[in-house]
């Protein structure tokens, strides 16, 4: 019996461990090693820290890095601010029979790939796009404005892309909030804002943190949306990594950048958990 | 005496369903007023309208003479204790109790003092820093009450707060709640489906059925002089017969039950001969082996079917030899009737003044 159990565990765990090891751990070890090696003048590979030094010496690299971090945090926060009312509406306001339907509506855009959705936005926003067309027709503008390729548009695209990953954990956590707690607070003299900050948000913290972690990581590592909607004016750090790997063919430099991004996201997530007094265990639940 | 709560012609409709139908009542300062009714009778809706959580379709609610129309719950001088208590799990006991005080913008030092005082009052001194999930059921109960009482509401509303407790604790809390109310002197409006809770604690009880009040009275009167068949049936245990009036002189009527038995009972009105009636009789109104010299008894023989021993509430289940109808007879536990065994044949008698008789409602 005991023997059988162990065998079953082994059977189910093996693919996971193989997958994790072969496709995640091993390549990362390779990248880590690569990030510490450079080609010397003789064309030989030697150990060096210069890939990392390069990052600090060249302002465009670390500026893009800081920009990416700050904007990712901003996107996460804005996504939360927009997602919370939506989740509250779905769980607490609307009749229960519409809840499933509304959640499905939220899910629907995600059946289409991110690429197609971003192109959808581009059709709407570009100089010859739908919005410009109508604004001119209505006489609000007299010549088309380029709405793409700036920070605001890029942030809009990133929020749109990550919305669902915030709303779903929020819905899950708000569903477990007993309505009578809200009513009791109201009865005891609280107004809407107090209820929001003293009852709803403290209750929803695990959902908020897990949603934020996912949105932050997705945003930080997003390549497509910043590239297409931000264009050359709004650099994202993933584009620097791409450039090193593909354009400059400097895999060693690219690996160093990749690891810097990994360290950044780990630090921010750790800080977020510390600040909200959550542990990874409760958040993952 | 000041009237703390006055409800006049309050009605609540949900689409085509009328939850509360034109209910009116007054509660005087310091009273313990209960609304007793089966689940789904509209009592929670009524309470939520008083608290302001539900908007009435029609009617006026006045608290201490001030109309509450259009006033949101956070501005009303009433507080509600929820069925599930609704203590805030994200706060400790002290923060829970201070919640309402902080919303009023009172000074921190005063709040601290008030929290201490109220915790002392509900006998939970020093519990400020406990977490909610560290408390037992009875303690949670008292924190919920303290959280409302600390705000000194004109009226405290309680929505079946004892429902979630186990029996033993419920019995204990019943007495405690009554004592607490007497001590603080706040007006309580308590809703419950448990008649014993209502009878034990209240000064006045309103019996509610299908969105309407059937009777508002003292517990004693409700039990002894129910005004409607519903009240008679809902409050206390009963033996029920249906039958017809054979003859009626003044306030004593002779009734022939559907089983063909004759009973004499008091009636409120002079009923016409042939009228269909319901007859209710409390189990304790039946005397076991009554002495032959007691007058005005309906006497008959019964066979004991079983003995339902339940301490002070023990009862006999008996039938008459010629019918299948089971009767409940109170069995006092004073050792006097220990000889009674199943299948014994004994005499039962009940005084004609104990019967409660109503004309039968014509079924549509």
PDB file of C-alpha atoms in Angstrom, chain B residues 11 16 25 35 78-79 83 95 112 156-157 172 184 211 214 229-230 254 263 265 267 271 292-293 304 313 336 344 347:
ATOM      1  CA  UNK B  11     -45.837  48.112   3.967  1.00  0.00           C
ATOM      2  CA  UNK B  16     -45.801  41.183  -6.655  1.00  0.00           C
ATOM      3  CA  UNK B  25     -47.082  49.386  16.601  1.00  0.00           C
ATOM      4  CA  UNK B  35     -41.745  40.121  17.124  1.00  0.00           C
ATOM      5  CA  UNK B  78     -30.907  52.671  16.020  1.00  0.00           C
ATOM      6  CA  UNK B  79     -28.459  49.812  15.781  1.00  0.00           C
ATOM      7  CA  UNK B  83     -28.288  37.114  12.870  1.00  0.00           C
ATOM      8  CA  UNK B  95     -11.581  48.004  17.496  1.00  0.00           C
ATOM      9  CA  UNK B 112     -10.960  54.063  25.187  1.00  0.00           C
ATOM     10  CA  UNK B 156     -31.523  48.291  19.745  1.00  0.00           C
ATOM     11  CA  UNK B 157     -32.732  45.893  17.064  1.00  0.00           C
ATOM     12  CA  UNK B 172     -28.260  30.885  29.280  1.00  0.00           C
ATOM     13  CA  UNK B 184     -28.954  49.225  30.646  1.00  0.00           C
ATOM     14  CA  UNK B 211     -46.665  39.974   6.842  1.00  0.00           C
ATOM     15  CA  UNK B 214     -51.954  38.832  14.594  1.00  0.00           C
ATOM     16  CA  UNK B 229     -56.182  30.579  15.830  1.00  0.00           C
ATOM     17  CA  UNK B 230     -52.697  31.252  14.503  1.00  0.00           C
ATOM     18  CA  UNK B 254     -71.100  22.371  23.703  1.00  0.00           C
ATOM     19  CA  UNK B 263     -66.811  18.886  24.991  1.00  0.00           C
ATOM     20  CA  UNK B 265     -65.797  24.945  26.632  1.00  0.00           C
ATOM     21  CA  UNK B 267     -66.321  30.826  24.072  1.00  0.00           C
ATOM     22  CA  UNK B 271     -71.792  31.192  18.509  1.00  0.00           C
ATOM     23  CA  UNK B 292     -64.254  13.066  41.438  1.00  0.00           C
ATOM     24  CA  UNK B 293     -65.421  16.146  43.285  1.00  0.00           C
ATOM     25  CA  UNK B 304     -51.507   5.730  27.158  1.00  0.00           C
ATOM     26  CA  UNK B 313     -41.655  19.173  29.832  1.00  0.00           C
ATOM     27  CA  UNK B 336     -47.132  11.566  41.738  1.00  0.00           C
ATOM     28  CA  UNK B 344     -52.690   1.960  31.001  1.00  0.00           C
ATOM     29  CA  UNK B 347     -59.123   9.204  33.194  1.00  0.00           C
TER      30      UNK B 347
END
